[in-house]
Tab-separated table of C-alpha atoms and ligand atoms in Angstrom:
chain	number	residue	atom	x	y	z
A	1	UNK	CA	0.072	-0.242	0.011
A	2	UNK	CA	1.541	3.237	-1.179
A	3	UNK	CA	0.197	6.394	0.367
A	4	UNK	CA	1.391	9.790	-1.630
A	5	UNK	CA	1.937	13.085	-0.303
A	6	UNK	CA	-1.339	14.201	0.349
A	7	UNK	CA	-2.376	11.210	2.106
A	8	UNK	CA	-0.056	11.827	4.681
A	9	UNK	CA	-0.248	15.791	4.360
A	10	UNK	CA	-1.967	16.395	7.852
A	11	UNK	CA	-3.004	14.738	11.049
A	12	UNK	CA	-6.815	14.109	9.237
A	13	UNK	CA	-5.020	12.576	6.075
A	14	UNK	CA	-2.742	10.111	8.204
A	15	UNK	CA	-5.585	9.431	10.370
A	16	UNK	CA	-7.585	8.388	7.472
A	17	UNK	CA	-4.637	6.218	6.109
A	18	UNK	CA	-4.303	4.365	9.508
A	19	UNK	CA	-7.864	3.905	9.099
A	20	UNK	CA	-7.652	2.624	5.927
A	21	UNK	CA	-4.530	0.109	6.629
A	22	UNK	CA	-6.395	-0.987	10.228
A	23	UNK	CA	-9.227	-2.484	7.745
A	24	UNK	CA	-6.809	-4.106	5.651
A	25	UNK	CA	-5.307	-6.000	8.536
A	26	UNK	CA	-8.813	-6.393	9.599
A	27	UNK	CA	-9.078	-8.386	6.840
A	28	UNK	CA	-6.426	-10.487	7.468
A	29	UNK	CA	-4.272	-8.936	4.903
A	30	UNK	CA	-0.275	-8.591	5.533
A	31	UNK	CA	0.683	-4.977	3.776
A	32	UNK	CA	3.582	-3.334	3.633
A	33	UNK	CA	3.289	0.259	3.502
A	34	UNK	CA	5.152	3.040	1.704
A	35	UNK	CA	4.679	6.715	2.154
A	36	UNK	CA	5.687	9.736	0.514
A	37	UNK	CA	7.079	13.039	2.206
A	38	UNK	CA	3.726	14.935	3.656
A	39	UNK	CA	2.709	17.056	0.608
A	40	UNK	CA	5.022	19.963	-0.644
A	41	UNK	CA	7.524	19.035	1.583
A	42	UNK	CA	10.058	17.779	-1.148
A	43	UNK	CA	9.449	20.882	-2.811
A	44	UNK	CA	10.302	23.168	-0.082
A	45	UNK	CA	13.547	20.950	0.833
A	46	UNK	CA	14.490	21.584	-2.572
A	47	UNK	CA	13.966	25.609	-2.598
A	48	UNK	CA	16.008	25.503	1.093
A	49	UNK	CA	18.787	23.982	-0.759
A	50	UNK	CA	18.352	25.926	-3.495
A	51	UNK	CA	18.704	29.057	-1.317
A	52	UNK	CA	21.486	27.494	0.740
A	53	UNK	CA	23.673	27.056	-2.419
A	54	UNK	CA	23.022	30.766	-3.503
A	55	UNK	CA	24.284	31.944	-0.167
A	56	UNK	CA	21.010	32.447	1.473
A	57	UNK	CA	21.593	30.706	4.943
A	58	UNK	CA	18.829	32.733	6.716
A	59	UNK	CA	16.340	31.925	3.956
A	60	UNK	CA	17.283	27.957	3.780
A	61	UNK	CA	17.249	27.914	7.575
A	62	UNK	CA	14.108	29.798	7.457
A	63	UNK	CA	12.544	27.187	5.240
A	64	UNK	CA	14.019	24.215	7.427
A	65	UNK	CA	12.405	25.800	10.806
A	66	UNK	CA	8.743	25.961	9.108
A	67	UNK	CA	9.068	22.344	8.051
A	68	UNK	CA	10.432	21.236	11.649
A	69	UNK	CA	7.278	23.059	13.212
A	70	UNK	CA	4.968	21.834	10.667
A	71	UNK	CA	6.086	17.748	11.497
A	72	UNK	CA	6.536	18.267	15.316
A	73	UNK	CA	2.720	19.593	15.186
A	74	UNK	CA	1.456	16.844	12.822
A	75	UNK	CA	3.395	14.342	15.556
A	76	UNK	CA	1.735	16.332	18.652
A	77	UNK	CA	-1.986	15.934	17.121
A	78	UNK	CA	-1.475	12.257	16.139
A	79	UNK	CA	0.621	10.877	19.178
A	80	UNK	CA	-1.295	10.763	22.849
A	81	UNK	CA	1.531	8.357	24.797
A	82	UNK	CA	4.220	10.441	26.116
A	83	UNK	CA	6.895	8.265	26.012
A	84	UNK	CA	6.110	7.955	22.460
A	85	UNK	CA	5.878	11.456	21.609
A	86	UNK	CA	8.715	12.173	23.627
A	87	UNK	CA	10.627	9.589	21.281
A	88	UNK	CA	9.056	10.967	17.701
A	89	UNK	CA	9.538	14.445	18.624
A	90	UNK	CA	13.297	13.708	19.357
A	91	UNK	CA	13.893	11.898	16.479
A	92	UNK	CA	12.458	14.884	14.122
A	93	UNK	CA	14.238	17.299	16.127
A	94	UNK	CA	17.695	15.604	15.190
A	95	UNK	CA	17.011	14.923	11.495
A	96	UNK	CA	16.377	18.920	11.544
A	97	UNK	CA	19.201	19.499	13.280
A	98	UNK	CA	21.347	17.351	10.671
A	99	UNK	CA	19.417	19.021	7.831
A	100	UNK	CA	20.545	22.591	9.096
A	101	UNK	CA	24.096	21.013	9.316
A	102	UNK	CA	24.179	20.311	5.875
A	103	UNK	CA	22.347	23.622	4.517
A	104	UNK	CA	24.682	25.636	6.493
A	105	UNK	CA	27.536	23.550	5.083
A	106	UNK	CA	26.008	24.096	1.609
A	107	UNK	CA	25.869	27.878	2.334
A	108	UNK	CA	29.578	28.046	2.668
A	109	UNK	CA	30.150	25.786	-0.223
A	110	UNK	CA	28.031	27.378	-2.709
A	111	UNK	CA	27.948	24.125	-4.695
A	112	UNK	CA	24.925	22.036	-4.618
A	113	UNK	CA	25.536	18.373	-5.919
A	114	UNK	CA	23.016	15.912	-6.953
A	115	UNK	CA	24.489	13.588	-3.910
A	116	UNK	CA	23.966	16.558	-1.666
A	117	UNK	CA	20.328	17.688	-3.235
A	118	UNK	CA	19.604	13.608	-2.727
A	119	UNK	CA	20.406	13.781	0.870
A	120	UNK	CA	18.616	16.981	1.700
A	121	UNK	CA	15.294	15.913	0.012
A	122	UNK	CA	15.566	12.032	1.579
A	123	UNK	CA	14.376	13.955	5.083
A	124	UNK	CA	11.255	14.327	3.767
A	125	UNK	CA	10.470	10.403	3.508
A	126	UNK	CA	12.703	9.771	6.616
A	127	UNK	CA	10.590	11.960	8.756
A	128	UNK	CA	7.365	11.226	7.342
A	129	UNK	CA	7.315	7.450	8.188
A	130	UNK	CA	8.693	7.564	11.035
A	131	UNK	CA	5.400	10.015	12.279
A	132	UNK	CA	3.011	7.719	9.915
A	133	UNK	CA	4.681	4.792	12.029
A	134	UNK	CA	3.900	6.592	15.114
A	135	UNK	CA	0.264	7.338	14.360
A	136	UNK	CA	-0.685	3.424	13.112
A	137	UNK	CA	0.919	2.509	16.423
A	138	UNK	CA	-1.318	4.973	18.352
A	139	UNK	CA	-3.946	3.196	16.257
A	140	UNK	CA	-3.108	-0.013	17.477
A	141	UNK	CA	-1.839	-1.242	14.353
A	142	UNK	CA	1.446	-3.265	14.973
A	143	UNK	CA	3.633	-1.101	12.654
A	144	UNK	CA	7.705	-1.407	12.360
A	145	UNK	CA	9.511	1.271	11.169
A	146	UNK	CA	12.039	0.394	7.958
A	147	UNK	CA	14.344	2.556	7.157
A	148	UNK	CA	13.691	2.513	2.874
A	149	UNK	CA	17.436	3.150	2.195
A	150	UNK	CA	18.335	-0.379	3.747
A	151	UNK	CA	15.907	-2.062	1.358
A	152	UNK	CA	15.934	-0.089	-1.843
A	153	UNK	CA	19.174	-0.735	-3.487
A	154	UNK	CA	20.249	1.595	-6.358
A	155	UNK	CA	23.443	2.446	-8.560
A	156	UNK	CA	24.984	5.682	-7.938
A	157	UNK	CA	23.074	7.858	-10.435
A	158	UNK	CA	21.730	10.634	-7.841
A	159	UNK	CA	18.306	11.949	-8.250
A	160	UNK	CA	17.695	9.019	-10.657
A	161	UNK	CA	19.002	6.036	-9.611
A	162	UNK	CA	18.583	2.803	-11.324
A	163	UNK	CA	16.731	-0.150	-8.438
A	164	UNK	CA	18.752	-3.219	-8.823
A	165	UNK	CA	16.802	-6.219	-8.504
A	166	UNK	CA	18.465	-8.851	-7.274
A	167	UNK	CA	19.549	-6.867	-3.643
A	168	UNK	CA	16.167	-5.644	-3.449
A	169	UNK	CA	14.462	-8.891	-3.335
A	170	UNK	CA	17.488	-10.162	-1.063
A	171	UNK	CA	16.935	-6.620	1.624
A	172	UNK	CA	13.142	-7.415	1.502
A	173	UNK	CA	13.504	-11.295	2.190
A	174	UNK	CA	15.553	-9.928	5.163
A	175	UNK	CA	14.171	-6.913	6.466
A	176	UNK	CA	10.072	-6.740	5.504
A	177	UNK	CA	8.971	-10.624	5.174
A	178	UNK	CA	10.182	-11.349	8.838
A	179	UNK	CA	8.173	-8.282	10.236
A	180	UNK	CA	4.843	-9.315	7.844
A	181	UNK	CA	5.569	-13.054	8.944
A	182	UNK	CA	5.017	-11.707	12.459
A	183	UNK	CA	1.785	-10.200	11.489
A	184	UNK	CA	3.426	-6.707	12.058
A	185	UNK	CA	2.903	-3.959	9.260
A	186	UNK	CA	6.693	-2.554	8.166
A	187	UNK	CA	6.230	1.012	7.062
A	188	UNK	CA	9.083	2.585	4.918
A	189	UNK	CA	9.230	6.183	3.048
A	190	UNK	CA	9.405	6.278	-0.478
A	191	UNK	CA	11.587	7.580	-3.305
A	192	UNK	CA	14.600	7.180	-0.695
A	193	UNK	CA	17.133	4.708	-1.556
A	194	UNK	CA	20.944	3.721	-1.512
A	195	UNK	CA	23.541	2.608	-3.264
A	196	UNK	CA	25.799	-0.803	-2.276
A	197	UNK	CA	28.224	1.848	-0.168
A	198	UNK	CA	25.432	3.027	1.560
A	199	UNK	CA	25.058	6.573	0.266
A	200	UNK	CA	21.636	8.054	0.019
A	201	UNK	CA	20.217	8.188	-3.465
A	202	UNK	CA	16.888	8.787	-5.071
A	203	UNK	CA	14.169	7.620	-7.682
A	204	UNK	CA	13.458	10.755	-9.145
A	205	UNK	CA	10.602	12.919	-8.392
A	206	UNK	CA	7.385	11.425	-7.945
A	207	UNK	CA	9.367	8.087	-7.016
A	208	UNK	CA	7.345	6.817	-4.597
A	209	UNK	CA	5.095	5.054	-6.691
A	210	UNK	CA	7.897	3.544	-7.651
A	211	UNK	CA	9.251	2.167	-4.393
A	212	UNK	CA	5.736	1.025	-3.944
A	213	UNK	CA	6.005	-1.357	-7.108
A	214	UNK	CA	9.139	-2.448	-6.332
A	215	UNK	CA	8.435	-3.680	-2.852
A	216	UNK	CA	5.563	-5.355	-4.272
A	217	UNK	CA	7.484	-7.009	-6.959
A	218	UNK	CA	9.970	-8.187	-4.456
A	219	UNK	CA	7.645	-9.517	-1.950
A	220	UNK	CA	5.456	-10.842	-5.081
A	221	UNK	CA	2.470	-8.870	-3.477
A	222	UNK	CA	-0.965	-10.261	-4.317
A	223	UNK	CA	-1.811	-6.577	-5.115
A	224	UNK	CA	-0.415	-3.325	-5.025
A	225	UNK	CA	-2.335	-0.262	-3.986
A	226	UNK	CA	-1.346	3.414	-5.146
A	227	UNK	CA	-3.215	5.604	-2.563
A	228	UNK	CA	-3.810	8.961	-3.957
A	229	UNK	CA	-6.342	11.709	-3.611
A	230	UNK	CA	-8.402	11.156	-6.914
A	231	UNK	CA	-10.786	8.323	-7.530
A	232	UNK	CA	-8.493	6.896	-10.159
A	233	UNK	CA	-8.146	7.395	-13.943
A	234	UNK	CA	-10.842	9.081	-15.839
A	235	UNK	CA	-12.122	9.328	-19.548
A	236	UNK	CA	-11.051	12.833	-19.381
A	237	UNK	CA	-10.112	15.969	-16.998
A	238	UNK	CA	-13.528	16.390	-15.134
A	239	UNK	CA	-12.617	20.031	-14.798
A	240	UNK	CA	-13.254	20.251	-18.454
A	241	UNK	CA	-15.445	17.778	-18.828
A	242	UNK	CA	-18.254	17.349	-15.997
A	243	UNK	CA	-19.285	14.158	-17.409
A	244	UNK	CA	-16.249	12.150	-17.417
A	245	UNK	CA	-16.103	8.592	-15.946
A	246	UNK	CA	-13.680	6.825	-13.382
A	247	UNK	CA	-12.104	4.249	-15.850
A	248	UNK	CA	-12.824	0.987	-13.704
A	249	UNK	CA	-10.367	-1.339	-15.556
A	250	UNK	CA	-7.390	-0.092	-17.689
A	251	UNK	CA	-4.453	-1.826	-19.572
A	252	UNK	CA	-0.811	-1.221	-18.489
A	253	UNK	CA	-0.207	-0.090	-21.998
A	254	UNK	CA	-3.249	2.282	-22.137
A	255	UNK	CA	-2.097	3.754	-18.688
A	256	UNK	CA	1.568	4.061	-20.343
A	257	UNK	CA	-0.023	6.425	-23.041
A	258	UNK	CA	-2.220	8.739	-21.048
A	259	UNK	CA	0.984	8.923	-18.697
A	260	UNK	CA	2.220	11.802	-20.842
A	261	UNK	CA	-0.759	13.937	-20.549
A	262	UNK	CA	-0.451	15.264	-16.990
A	263	UNK	CA	-2.576	12.665	-15.999
A	264	UNK	CA	-0.882	12.981	-12.870
A	265	UNK	CA	-2.487	9.806	-10.965
A	266	UNK	CA	0.560	7.765	-11.311
A	267	UNK	CA	3.742	7.449	-13.949
A	268	UNK	CA	3.290	4.040	-15.380
A	269	UNK	CA	6.899	3.414	-16.085
A	270	UNK	CA	7.142	2.992	-12.364
A	271	UNK	CA	4.707	0.320	-11.916
A	272	UNK	CA	6.955	-2.024	-14.466
A	273	UNK	CA	8.161	-4.181	-11.557
A	274	UNK	CA	4.309	-5.041	-10.962
A	275	UNK	CA	3.674	-5.695	-14.389
A	276	UNK	CA	6.571	-7.686	-14.893
A	277	UNK	CA	5.190	-10.268	-12.416
A	278	UNK	CA	1.684	-9.645	-13.500
A	279	UNK	CA	0.821	-8.234	-9.894
A	280	UNK	CA	-2.426	-5.889	-10.656
A	281	UNK	CA	-2.059	-2.136	-9.462
A	282	UNK	CA	-5.042	-0.228	-8.171
A	283	UNK	CA	-5.369	3.103	-7.772
A	284	UNK	CA	-7.450	4.516	-4.709
A	285	UNK	CA	-8.666	7.498	-3.135
A	286	UNK	CA	-7.674	8.050	0.461
A	287	UNK	CA	-10.110	10.430	0.834
A	288	UNK	CA	-12.799	8.450	-0.830
A	289	UNK	CA	-11.588	4.579	0.423
A	290	UNK	CA	-15.182	3.361	-0.708
A	291	UNK	CA	-14.077	4.123	-4.437
A	292	UNK	CA	-13.079	0.892	-5.851
A	293	UNK	CA	-10.589	2.908	-7.944
A	294	UNK	CA	-9.051	1.835	-11.307
A	295	UNK	CA	-7.022	-1.360	-11.786
A	296	UNK	CA	-4.335	-1.410	-13.904
A	297	UNK	CA	-3.774	-4.944	-15.659
A	298	UNK	CA	-1.224	-6.137	-17.918
A	299	UNK	CA	-3.473	-7.169	-20.767
A	300	UNK	CA	-6.701	-5.114	-21.851
A	301	UNK	CA	-9.756	-5.977	-21.120
A	302	UNK	CA	-12.364	-6.426	-24.023
A	303	UNK	CA	-14.686	-3.479	-23.935
A	304	UNK	CA	-17.297	-2.312	-26.172
A	305	UNK	CA	-16.328	1.256	-26.877
A	306	UNK	CA	-13.104	1.762	-28.882
A	307	UNK	CA	-11.427	4.376	-26.631
A	308	UNK	CA	-10.802	4.191	-22.634
A	309	UNK	CA	-9.915	8.068	-22.393
A	310	UNK	CA	-8.970	10.962	-23.932
A	311	UNK	CA	-6.115	13.290	-22.601
A	312	UNK	CA	-5.135	16.796	-23.959
A	313	UNK	CA	-1.773	18.113	-23.547
A	314	UNK	CA	-1.596	22.368	-24.050
A	315	UNK	CA	1.381	24.489	-24.126
A	316	UNK	CA	2.760	22.791	-27.223
A	317	UNK	CA	4.492	24.512	-30.232
A	318	UNK	CA	4.544	23.074	-33.994
A	319	UNK	CA	7.802	23.763	-35.925
A	320	UNK	CA	7.540	23.158	-39.735
A	321	UNK	CA	10.697	22.970	-41.396
A	322	UNK	CA	10.567	23.029	-45.299
A	323	UNK	CA	13.387	22.065	-47.269
A	324	UNK	CA	12.007	20.704	-50.655
A	325	UNK	CA	15.544	19.857	-52.216
A	326	UNK	CA	16.771	18.222	-48.855
A	327	UNK	CA	14.498	16.168	-47.508
A	328	UNK	CA	14.947	12.768	-48.963
A	329	UNK	CA	18.713	13.082	-48.666
A	330	UNK	CA	20.646	10.933	-46.167
A	331	UNK	CA	21.179	12.854	-42.760
A	332	UNK	CA	18.633	15.476	-43.127
A	333	UNK	CA	16.842	14.277	-40.077
A	334	UNK	CA	19.780	13.328	-38.379
A	335	UNK	CA	20.928	17.073	-38.639
A	336	UNK	CA	17.593	18.306	-37.773
A	337	UNK	CA	17.508	15.954	-34.454
A	338	UNK	CA	20.910	16.936	-33.614
A	339	UNK	CA	19.847	20.636	-33.451
A	340	UNK	CA	17.113	19.395	-30.819
A	341	UNK	CA	19.633	17.638	-29.187
A	342	UNK	CA	22.018	20.267	-28.872
A	343	UNK	CA	19.360	22.689	-27.407
A	344	UNK	CA	18.379	19.466	-25.161
A	345	UNK	CA	14.977	20.116	-26.403
A	346	UNK	CA	12.686	16.691	-26.199
A	347	UNK	CA	10.434	16.257	-29.430
A	348	UNK	CA	6.930	14.910	-28.935
A	349	UNK	CA	5.184	14.246	-31.977
A	350	UNK	CA	7.054	14.170	-35.633
A	351	UNK	CA	5.440	14.013	-38.905
A	352	UNK	CA	6.967	14.225	-42.583
A	353	UNK	CA	6.091	14.341	-45.784
A	354	UNK	CA	8.310	14.868	-48.948
A	355	UNK	CA	8.880	18.256	-48.535
A	356	UNK	CA	8.274	19.237	-44.822
A	357	UNK	CA	8.982	17.978	-41.740
A	358	UNK	CA	6.677	19.172	-38.529
A	359	UNK	CA	7.714	18.606	-34.982
A	360	UNK	CA	6.153	19.416	-32.010
A	361	UNK	CA	7.879	20.552	-28.470
A	362	UNK	CA	6.749	22.111	-25.785
A	363	UNK	CA	6.648	25.455	-25.771
A	364	UNK	CA	9.619	26.973	-23.968
A	365	UNK	CA	12.179	29.553	-24.146
A	366	UNK	CA	14.609	27.933	-26.349
A	367	UNK	CA	12.379	28.029	-29.445
A	368	UNK	CA	13.992	31.243	-31.207
A	369	UNK	CA	17.303	29.909	-30.800
A	370	UNK	CA	16.120	26.489	-32.098
A	371	UNK	CA	14.678	27.974	-35.245
A	372	UNK	CA	17.343	30.085	-35.801
A	373	UNK	CA	19.888	27.069	-35.950
A	374	UNK	CA	17.022	25.027	-37.887
A	375	UNK	CA	16.951	28.081	-40.490
A	376	UNK	CA	20.514	27.675	-41.511
A	377	UNK	CA	19.485	24.089	-43.102
A	378	UNK	CA	16.336	24.960	-44.338
A	379	UNK	CA	13.013	27.138	-43.831
A	380	UNK	CA	11.310	27.140	-40.435
A	381	UNK	CA	8.169	28.244	-39.152
A	382	UNK	CA	7.030	28.059	-35.518
A	383	UNK	CA	3.888	28.558	-33.925
A	384	UNK	CA	2.753	27.936	-30.209
A	385	UNK	CA	-0.815	27.510	-28.354
A	386	UNK	CA	-1.074	24.416	-29.541
A	387	UNK	CA	-2.655	21.306	-28.140
A	388	UNK	CA	-2.221	17.517	-28.287
A	389	UNK	CA	-5.414	16.071	-28.093
A	390	UNK	CA	-4.660	11.774	-27.217
A	391	UNK	CA	-7.341	9.388	-27.721
A	392	UNK	CA	-6.496	6.384	-25.931
A	393	UNK	CA	-8.410	2.776	-26.232
A	394	UNK	CA	-6.951	-1.110	-26.906
A	395	UNK	CA	-10.174	-1.651	-29.422
A	396	UNK	CA	-8.754	0.817	-31.927
A	397	UNK	CA	-6.746	-2.168	-32.887
A	398	UNK	CA	-8.214	-3.348	-35.731
A	399	UNK	CA	-11.221	-1.704	-35.992
A	400	UNK	CA	-11.838	0.440	-39.261
A	401	UNK	CA	-13.510	3.698	-39.398
A	402	UNK	CA	-12.386	5.111	-36.213
A	403	UNK	CA	-10.456	8.056	-37.666
A	404	UNK	CA	-13.574	8.980	-39.783
A	405	UNK	CA	-15.670	9.032	-36.414
A	406	UNK	CA	-12.964	10.903	-34.538
A	407	UNK	CA	-12.757	13.720	-37.094
A	408	UNK	CA	-16.205	13.786	-37.587
A	409	UNK	CA	-17.157	14.513	-33.917
A	410	UNK	CA	-14.930	17.609	-34.476
A	411	UNK	CA	-15.652	18.629	-37.943
A	412	UNK	CA	-15.789	22.139	-37.079
A	413	UNK	CA	-12.114	22.349	-35.603
A	414	UNK	CA	-8.782	22.975	-37.597
A	415	UNK	CA	-6.839	19.780	-37.030
A	416	UNK	CA	-2.956	20.612	-37.508
A	417	UNK	CA	-1.275	17.593	-37.606
A	418	UNK	CA	-2.251	13.503	-36.724
A	419	UNK	CA	-0.331	10.356	-35.515
A	420	UNK	CA	-1.519	7.013	-34.821
A	421	UNK	CA	0.685	5.360	-32.502
A	422	UNK	CA	3.044	2.424	-33.523
A	423	UNK	CA	1.349	0.823	-30.491
A	424	UNK	CA	-1.798	1.048	-32.451
A	425	UNK	CA	-3.598	1.990	-29.110
A	426	UNK	CA	-3.937	5.597	-29.274
A	427	UNK	CA	-4.807	8.161	-32.015
A	428	UNK	CA	-3.076	11.592	-31.388
A	429	UNK	CA	-3.797	14.932	-33.098
A	430	UNK	CA	-2.625	18.794	-32.898
A	431	UNK	CA	-5.441	21.468	-32.959
A	432	UNK	CA	-5.488	25.203	-31.924
A	433	UNK	CA	-5.520	25.388	-27.936
A	434	UNK	CA	-8.340	27.499	-27.693
A	435	UNK	CA	-10.030	24.810	-29.327
A	436	UNK	CA	-9.186	21.914	-27.264
A	437	UNK	CA	-11.976	22.096	-24.427
A	438	UNK	CA	-14.374	22.242	-26.672
A	439	UNK	CA	-13.161	19.552	-28.877
A	440	UNK	CA	-12.353	16.988	-25.727
A	441	UNK	CA	-16.371	17.545	-24.977
A	442	UNK	CA	-17.706	16.569	-28.364
A	443	UNK	CA	-15.140	13.863	-28.426
A	444	UNK	CA	-16.167	12.750	-25.179
A	445	UNK	CA	-20.322	13.327	-26.043
A	446	UNK	CA	-19.437	11.224	-29.307
A	447	UNK	CA	-17.369	8.240	-27.646
A	448	UNK	CA	-18.862	7.969	-23.907
A	449	UNK	CA	-22.403	8.260	-24.851
A	450	UNK	CA	-23.083	4.666	-23.486
A	451	UNK	CA	-20.554	3.628	-21.940
A	452	UNK	CA	-19.558	-0.043	-21.201
A	453	UNK	CA	-20.477	-0.752	-17.672
A	454	UNK	CA	-17.660	-2.996	-17.111
A	455	UNK	CA	-15.089	-0.853	-18.002
A	456	UNK	CA	-16.223	2.561	-17.081
A	457	UNK	CA	-18.346	3.603	-13.432
A	458	UNK	CA	-21.527	4.781	-14.861
A	459	UNK	CA	-22.987	4.806	-11.758
A	460	UNK	CA	-21.091	7.955	-10.135
A	461	UNK	CA	-20.772	10.804	-12.897
A	462	UNK	CA	-18.855	12.868	-10.501
A	463	UNK	CA	-16.507	15.574	-10.542
A	464	UNK	CA	-13.097	14.878	-8.810
A	465	UNK	CA	-10.198	17.519	-8.776
A	466	UNK	CA	-6.921	16.233	-9.723
A	467	UNK	CA	-3.856	16.109	-7.286
A	468	UNK	CA	-2.091	19.003	-9.040
B	1	LIG	N1	8.284	13.061	-2.290
B	1	LIG	C1	8.803	12.796	-3.710
B	1	LIG	C2	8.433	13.621	-4.724
B	1	LIG	O1	7.776	15.067	-4.223
B	1	LIG	C3	8.160	11.392	-4.275
B	1	LIG	C4	7.055	11.414	-4.216
B	1	LIG	O2	6.051	11.892	-3.547
B	1	LIG	O3	6.765	10.235	-4.978
B	1	LIG	O4	8.961	13.979	-5.620
B	2	LIG	MG1	3.019	11.074	-6.841
């Protein structure tokens, strides 16, 4: 069971989380609990690090001091037993004292390395997991804290360390299994890890889901539950499309297509360890625990309608590169991509014709420089305020007439670029940003009029607020 930042953001949230875990224990389950830092703490730790590295020692220590108060207050609200509370407060103070040491050192050295950054952000999960353990014990759950850095072993690529399967399996067997066997509930931080030498690393932002999947995989769990603050994956953004529906079940591949589109629910790449082992992943809402969420499975379930979800990404730009003489010349594409590489600008979608190449990128301030470099090869124009609409569904494989249906539904909209993904489960196209909301509502009306009750929650057509 992995609980994200909003599920441990304050005493009330931690209380709900404890009740959810107690419910699983009462069912005879043996959960392992992975928690994020309290909401926004990782961002604030990074801000403190940046301030210190810029020489703003006072600013950095002020952020740390506010965080110290927030964690102490949370502990006081949750833990009533005086001995337990005293021990917890001592732990919290000890950790913040160490953090302050690091920040002072950083303010003297003025250089923030990835390794120091990982050390600084690790305090978020190290402290939240201790508080949650104490809160669970207070609620009568036999919880035991485990330092995630002793279980999740990675290489030494700080800030995006790569987990090492074999040592993680070994550590899980040594450190977690004896606890679950003894009917205890291990509680550990997500996101943080260490290399073989014991130096703290992290799995990258949002990495707690990854920890959840790694632990679930290593323990061969029955299921992996990702507890967040939305009901699951929706057919489209409920803020744009009020009759959006919860998707009850979706394939890993489909969820992966959606992840790119700010479907902030979870990053499917991070649940790969679970998918490889065929462990189902459930996305659940800790604010609405009764809702059955979204189940992510390795194979797509059969669905009567072609699409599962419509996602949109805004703030994109289209770059058109036109060079009639050169397109088919050997090495031409490479020279175009080399320019994007030089500016470290990722390209999302590409489409070519005999004389032109169109590419889409996130709108960014490097575009004029990129265009200037491209201008040395060919004629270039670029245009911002574009949106990418992506229709995802396993049933578009092998169905005919899908494109006709999609573009009929939005026949009043000017489509700038079209791509059907190699994965055959998405159909994407670029339109003007101003047309995007309207287009999504039209498409939703066309394709989710009569939703398959096996796949979509037709009963509760209710709005949810996204995590971000
Ligand atoms: N606390 C980390 C972050 O904010 C990891 C996570 O919450 O998944 O990125
Ligand atoms: Mg997250």
